[in-house]
């Protein structure tokens, strides 16, 4: 170490890796003995019996901002078809449970080409690529690849200056060609000096790894995700330049599992209070996990980039003595040899899949004891007297996920989803043995039935695929032999799959054509997997051909465009002028807030009516603020955006964001209404709730569908884009009713907000059994209603009123005294459930109160987030009272009356958008008061105390004034 300048703080020199704590003796680590500061006041001092801490002290997790999306990353073992049992194909994954799926594993050859593996792995890889929904991530590496004698040196050499560009380019090319969403590098571990059986790694590997990742980041497509796996062990993590990596990575998989196993044996430092390392300890100990999270966040990885590991397996041991199963009890075996019973499917001693564990639990005769260990927060199962396993049950895994979300981690990952439960063989196979045998000999088990014509012999390089500009749709349809392909897929459905309960019509078509997994177009919802058109490369393999992608896209166009055509004459357009007269008779002033609310309606309306088919990354809504921040939420395929661009994007630029500086006029209001009408039309275009009849596989449905897609009606060519077909009038009516209710449920409060009407929901403080309120009570509440019931609503046994105050009356006209009476909200008398989308006063009140309550009984809550499961469920059920949809201020009558009272005009923030539901501001100037004690029982005057109370009432209870009280004796 070079001698530092005078005055240098020695504790800042040669800081230990990962910002670990260092004690007064110069020893460093991450546990309390190193991290607890016991300084007694003298520099370098420490309390007796402690090591003290002089650098990077503390063991708290560094909590950052909340992530925009909480990740649920599921690892899928692509090689699982090669084990004796516990199989799963990618098509059997419930994709709704995950935001990301990681295919494990890809590897690298010695010349750094990406490899997937044997025929079984290649099969699962191809099927994995056809999954829809979650981001698809290729995971390259694994423990075995990083440590086997044949392959350990590939990563070590690949990150060196001579090879890192080649390795980065090859991985990036594979990612691009495979069309996956990103890559995760799982190198275990750079710089490791002590992995058995292989030489120590160079201490330079950590920095070399960083330089490689920088090159890989540059080589990948700009929208690709890049991540790495990081160990939860300080010993191995210290070689990672964590802080520098955080600027390159989108997130890191933090492997907070395998914290303990037989490898602890003989290591006196591996377990606290167990010098021999052979005590029964959980591999998912929560205390140790939190300590590791503190370590990695202190090291410089933002909490939002930490994806915390959870498990669908457990680490097991054979107990040294029956009946002794606590953390101080021992296991038998050695660091290199477990005597625990192997799982029947994983066939690894000391490692049990959750599916294996559940099978044991279901055989009660084998279970000795099962309990939740509060110390480690792990589920413990003792079975067959001396077999012990610690694991995370499904409920515990969910609890952990909630815990990590509460400290703003980026998400959770699960190793591995194919270990969770046993699956039946796929629909077209009688057994797993038959299925796997077919894959091993190069056949696709999904290929059943006859193939006619030549459609399966064509490829994506044929002229009918590549020469779209040179051929008409009809020519392309004929050259791809789509007619024979359609005949074959229908034959497979009618003669083979139709009687199979677990296979829907569109799943049958998709399986035959090698299309998207789990497709069910008869189901409207985010799980339909019918929302996107596909490319030719998505339909490859034996028994299929390019005709497959055009047939599939034709079905998708039908789903989209059938919904579009039926809404050409929506009644909303013709009602907008009347709507303005009823709810917004005065043109609203310019308002960016109103513009943002209108943009938000695009989001909410689409989610409520058409979310299942708004899932493309090419949406025209990408230019709007909400979708720019949430790029994977809504969208439609580029071939269907022209209409939406016409009446959405252009008007949004000119009207919502506003041309430079014009005030709102009648003409502007007309444009505003026209824009709202176009938004309604745009949202309704994607509505597909009633497509079941078309896609249910019935003879009538097949006939209709065949007619619709026949003769190239829905494929591209040099004569234009697909034409449309029409939904039934009943379907149109249902969709129109849903759309109008959603529209007016949002537009009515929006109109009140835009015109600054000050509409509020007033909480009277009376219960519903006291209704109707008397005239005297209404007078006391400053309510001007004709019969005491107009604009009133009962919700949760509380009486509310939907009212507003007229600012002109408040100011007074022609010398008249001000009028602070609250009147029924404009148009509320029309909200009786017969017009305006059947929206009622009860709907408005309930929605406003639910928004207020969800925001912690405060106004100003955020607009409903359509990505939230509860919100999406409400909106898809056309429940406009979902929190955040109706955002009218809610307050007590006292708070509202104070806000409009001239007496408190200097204590009200009149510009607050929630006015008059705003608390009084605290008094900033107080009169002085001196109380002289005369050693008697005298006290301050009651009026003085009442003044203090009056100043506090109806405020936020927050003060910024200094109160000086002088007591003279």
PDB file of C-alpha atoms in Angstrom, residues 811-942:
ATOM      1  CA  UNK A 811     -68.135  34.801  -4.660  1.00  0.00           C
ATOM      2  CA  UNK A 812     -71.569  36.381  -4.644  1.00  0.00           C
ATOM      3  CA  UNK A 813     -73.265  38.218  -7.524  1.00  0.00           C
ATOM      4  CA  UNK A 814     -74.830  41.686  -7.781  1.00  0.00           C
ATOM      5  CA  UNK A 815     -73.949  42.469  -4.184  1.00  0.00           C
ATOM      6  CA  UNK A 816     -75.700  39.388  -2.822  1.00  0.00           C
ATOM      7  CA  UNK A 817     -74.036  37.646   0.127  1.00  0.00           C
ATOM      8  CA  UNK A 818     -71.970  34.548  -0.740  1.00  0.00           C
ATOM      9  CA  UNK A 819     -73.804  31.217  -0.917  1.00  0.00           C
ATOM     10  CA  UNK A 820     -71.813  28.219   0.345  1.00  0.00           C
ATOM     11  CA  UNK A 821     -74.608  25.667  -0.145  1.00  0.00           C
ATOM     12  CA  UNK A 822     -73.710  22.357  -1.800  1.00  0.00           C
ATOM     13  CA  UNK A 823     -75.941  21.347  -4.699  1.00  0.00           C
ATOM     14  CA  UNK A 824     -76.443  18.008  -6.505  1.00  0.00           C
ATOM     15  CA  UNK A 825     -73.679  17.384  -9.034  1.00  0.00           C
ATOM     16  CA  UNK A 826     -74.513  18.493 -12.590  1.00  0.00           C
ATOM     17  CA  UNK A 827     -76.463  15.772 -14.371  1.00  0.00           C
ATOM     18  CA  UNK A 828     -76.840  13.608 -11.276  1.00  0.00           C
ATOM     19  CA  UNK A 829     -80.614  13.545 -11.713  1.00  0.00           C
ATOM     20  CA  UNK A 830     -80.050  11.674 -14.997  1.00  0.00           C
ATOM     21  CA  UNK A 831     -77.918   9.003 -13.363  1.00  0.00           C
ATOM     22  CA  UNK A 832     -80.824   6.646 -12.680  1.00  0.00           C
ATOM     23  CA  UNK A 833     -79.411   3.592 -14.508  1.00  0.00           C
ATOM     24  CA  UNK A 834     -81.453   3.973 -17.692  1.00  0.00           C
ATOM     25  CA  UNK A 835     -79.078   6.078 -19.796  1.00  0.00           C
ATOM     26  CA  UNK A 836     -75.399   7.049 -19.810  1.00  0.00           C
ATOM     27  CA  UNK A 837     -74.198   3.468 -19.888  1.00  0.00           C
ATOM     28  CA  UNK A 838     -76.473   2.586 -16.929  1.00  0.00           C
ATOM     29  CA  UNK A 839     -74.101   4.501 -14.639  1.00  0.00           C
ATOM     30  CA  UNK A 840     -75.817   5.556 -11.407  1.00  0.00           C
ATOM     31  CA  UNK A 841     -75.131   7.870  -8.504  1.00  0.00           C
ATOM     32  CA  UNK A 842     -74.501   4.723  -6.459  1.00  0.00           C
ATOM     33  CA  UNK A 843     -71.774   3.663  -8.927  1.00  0.00           C
ATOM     34  CA  UNK A 844     -70.068   7.059  -8.745  1.00  0.00           C
ATOM     35  CA  UNK A 845     -70.184   7.178  -4.956  1.00  0.00           C
ATOM     36  CA  UNK A 846     -69.042   3.597  -4.474  1.00  0.00           C
ATOM     37  CA  UNK A 847     -66.181   4.009  -6.928  1.00  0.00           C
ATOM     38  CA  UNK A 848     -65.020   7.251  -5.328  1.00  0.00           C
ATOM     39  CA  UNK A 849     -65.156   5.805  -1.808  1.00  0.00           C
ATOM     40  CA  UNK A 850     -63.301   2.639  -2.859  1.00  0.00           C
ATOM     41  CA  UNK A 851     -60.571   4.807  -4.427  1.00  0.00           C
ATOM     42  CA  UNK A 852     -60.382   6.928  -1.271  1.00  0.00           C
ATOM     43  CA  UNK A 853     -60.201   3.888   1.001  1.00  0.00           C
ATOM     44  CA  UNK A 854     -57.552   2.106  -1.040  1.00  0.00           C
ATOM     45  CA  UNK A 855     -55.395   5.231  -0.847  1.00  0.00           C
ATOM     46  CA  UNK A 856     -55.373   5.049   2.949  1.00  0.00           C
ATOM     47  CA  UNK A 857     -58.493   7.199   3.366  1.00  0.00           C
ATOM     48  CA  UNK A 858     -56.864  10.057   1.509  1.00  0.00           C
ATOM     49  CA  UNK A 859     -57.729  11.770  -1.748  1.00  0.00           C
ATOM     50  CA  UNK A 860     -55.361  11.977  -4.675  1.00  0.00           C
ATOM     51  CA  UNK A 861     -54.939   8.261  -5.256  1.00  0.00           C
ATOM     52  CA  UNK A 862     -53.424   7.079  -8.510  1.00  0.00           C
ATOM     53  CA  UNK A 863     -55.418   6.170 -11.594  1.00  0.00           C
ATOM     54  CA  UNK A 864     -56.259   2.474 -11.586  1.00  0.00           C
ATOM     55  CA  UNK A 865     -53.382   0.332 -12.807  1.00  0.00           C
ATOM     56  CA  UNK A 866     -54.720  -2.180 -15.338  1.00  0.00           C
ATOM     57  CA  UNK A 867     -51.734  -4.443 -14.695  1.00  0.00           C
ATOM     58  CA  UNK A 868     -52.913  -5.028 -11.143  1.00  0.00           C
ATOM     59  CA  UNK A 869     -54.742  -8.390 -11.039  1.00  0.00           C
ATOM     60  CA  UNK A 870     -57.608  -7.076  -8.918  1.00  0.00           C
ATOM     61  CA  UNK A 871     -58.134  -4.031 -11.119  1.00  0.00           C
ATOM     62  CA  UNK A 872     -58.013  -6.066 -14.300  1.00  0.00           C
ATOM     63  CA  UNK A 873     -60.491  -8.582 -12.890  1.00  0.00           C
ATOM     64  CA  UNK A 874     -62.896  -5.767 -11.939  1.00  0.00           C
ATOM     65  CA  UNK A 875     -62.644  -4.028 -15.290  1.00  0.00           C
ATOM     66  CA  UNK A 876     -63.084  -7.203 -17.279  1.00  0.00           C
ATOM     67  CA  UNK A 877     -66.303  -7.690 -15.308  1.00  0.00           C
ATOM     68  CA  UNK A 878     -67.253  -4.108 -16.229  1.00  0.00           C
ATOM     69  CA  UNK A 879     -67.025  -3.119 -12.559  1.00  0.00           C
ATOM     70  CA  UNK A 880     -66.389   0.604 -12.858  1.00  0.00           C
ATOM     71  CA  UNK A 881     -66.160   0.973  -9.085  1.00  0.00           C
ATOM     72  CA  UNK A 882     -62.698  -0.592  -9.024  1.00  0.00           C
ATOM     73  CA  UNK A 883     -60.350   1.648  -7.000  1.00  0.00           C
ATOM     74  CA  UNK A 884     -58.698   4.332  -9.106  1.00  0.00           C
ATOM     75  CA  UNK A 885     -61.258   4.343 -11.915  1.00  0.00           C
ATOM     76  CA  UNK A 886     -63.582   6.963 -10.391  1.00  0.00           C
ATOM     77  CA  UNK A 887     -61.422   9.570  -8.660  1.00  0.00           C
ATOM     78  CA  UNK A 888     -63.809  12.084  -7.110  1.00  0.00           C
ATOM     79  CA  UNK A 889     -62.665  13.589  -3.794  1.00  0.00           C
ATOM     80  CA  UNK A 890     -64.311  12.241  -0.644  1.00  0.00           C
ATOM     81  CA  UNK A 891     -64.546  14.080   2.679  1.00  0.00           C
ATOM     82  CA  UNK A 892     -66.725  14.842   5.642  1.00  0.00           C
ATOM     83  CA  UNK A 893     -69.310  17.612   5.542  1.00  0.00           C
ATOM     84  CA  UNK A 894     -67.286  19.572   8.110  1.00  0.00           C
ATOM     85  CA  UNK A 895     -64.146  19.536   5.983  1.00  0.00           C
ATOM     86  CA  UNK A 896     -66.057  20.608   2.880  1.00  0.00           C
ATOM     87  CA  UNK A 897     -67.941  23.368   4.684  1.00  0.00           C
ATOM     88  CA  UNK A 898     -64.740  24.787   6.127  1.00  0.00           C
ATOM     89  CA  UNK A 899     -63.150  24.791   2.677  1.00  0.00           C
ATOM     90  CA  UNK A 900     -65.913  26.993   1.194  1.00  0.00           C
ATOM     91  CA  UNK A 901     -66.329  29.190   4.235  1.00  0.00           C
ATOM     92  CA  UNK A 902     -65.009  32.769   3.826  1.00  0.00           C
ATOM     93  CA  UNK A 903     -63.857  32.543   7.443  1.00  0.00           C
ATOM     94  CA  UNK A 904     -61.145  30.075   6.449  1.00  0.00           C
ATOM     95  CA  UNK A 905     -60.305  31.451   3.001  1.00  0.00           C
ATOM     96  CA  UNK A 906     -56.729  32.197   4.074  1.00  0.00           C
ATOM     97  CA  UNK A 907     -56.223  28.626   5.270  1.00  0.00           C
ATOM     98  CA  UNK A 908     -57.312  26.797   2.107  1.00  0.00           C
ATOM     99  CA  UNK A 909     -55.203  25.804  -0.877  1.00  0.00           C
ATOM    100  CA  UNK A 910     -57.718  26.784  -3.532  1.00  0.00           C
ATOM    101  CA  UNK A 911     -55.573  25.309  -6.319  1.00  0.00           C
ATOM    102  CA  UNK A 912     -55.676  21.833  -4.797  1.00  0.00           C
ATOM    103  CA  UNK A 913     -57.427  19.572  -7.370  1.00  0.00           C
ATOM    104  CA  UNK A 914     -59.356  17.972  -4.492  1.00  0.00           C
ATOM    105  CA  UNK A 915     -60.870  21.285  -3.380  1.00  0.00           C
ATOM    106  CA  UNK A 916     -63.213  21.563  -1.476  1.00  0.00           C
ATOM    107  CA  UNK A 917     -62.166  18.230   0.068  1.00  0.00           C
ATOM    108  CA  UNK A 918     -59.025  19.768   1.480  1.00  0.00           C
ATOM    109  CA  UNK A 919     -58.014  20.144   5.125  1.00  0.00           C
ATOM    110  CA  UNK A 920     -57.389  23.505   6.677  1.00  0.00           C
ATOM    111  CA  UNK A 921     -53.765  24.509   6.665  1.00  0.00           C
ATOM    112  CA  UNK A 922     -52.146  24.942  10.066  1.00  0.00           C
ATOM    113  CA  UNK A 923     -52.019  28.416  11.591  1.00  0.00           C
ATOM    114  CA  UNK A 924     -48.613  29.871  10.809  1.00  0.00           C
ATOM    115  CA  UNK A 925     -48.798  32.840  13.218  1.00  0.00           C
ATOM    116  CA  UNK A 926     -49.888  32.440  16.826  1.00  0.00           C
ATOM    117  CA  UNK A 927     -50.581  35.211  19.315  1.00  0.00           C
ATOM    118  CA  UNK A 928     -48.248  35.327  22.314  1.00  0.00           C
ATOM    119  CA  UNK A 929     -49.602  34.366  25.698  1.00  0.00           C
ATOM    120  CA  UNK A 930     -47.973  34.593  29.101  1.00  0.00           C
ATOM    121  CA  UNK A 931     -49.281  32.604  32.022  1.00  0.00           C
ATOM    122  CA  UNK A 932     -48.137  33.706  35.441  1.00  0.00           C
ATOM    123  CA  UNK A 933     -48.092  31.041  38.079  1.00  0.00           C
ATOM    124  CA  UNK A 934     -49.184  32.355  41.445  1.00  0.00           C
ATOM    125  CA  UNK A 935     -48.762  29.005  43.167  1.00  0.00           C
ATOM    126  CA  UNK A 936     -52.515  28.599  43.215  1.00  0.00           C
ATOM    127  CA  UNK A 937     -54.972  26.189  41.632  1.00  0.00           C
ATOM    128  CA  UNK A 938     -55.798  28.671  38.882  1.00  0.00           C
ATOM    129  CA  UNK A 939     -55.534  27.512  35.224  1.00  0.00           C
ATOM    130  CA  UNK A 940     -55.675  28.959  31.714  1.00  0.00           C
ATOM    131  CA  UNK A 941     -59.029  30.160  30.435  1.00  0.00           C
ATOM    132  CA  UNK A 942     -61.290  27.633  28.675  1.00  0.00           C
TER     133      UNK A 942
END
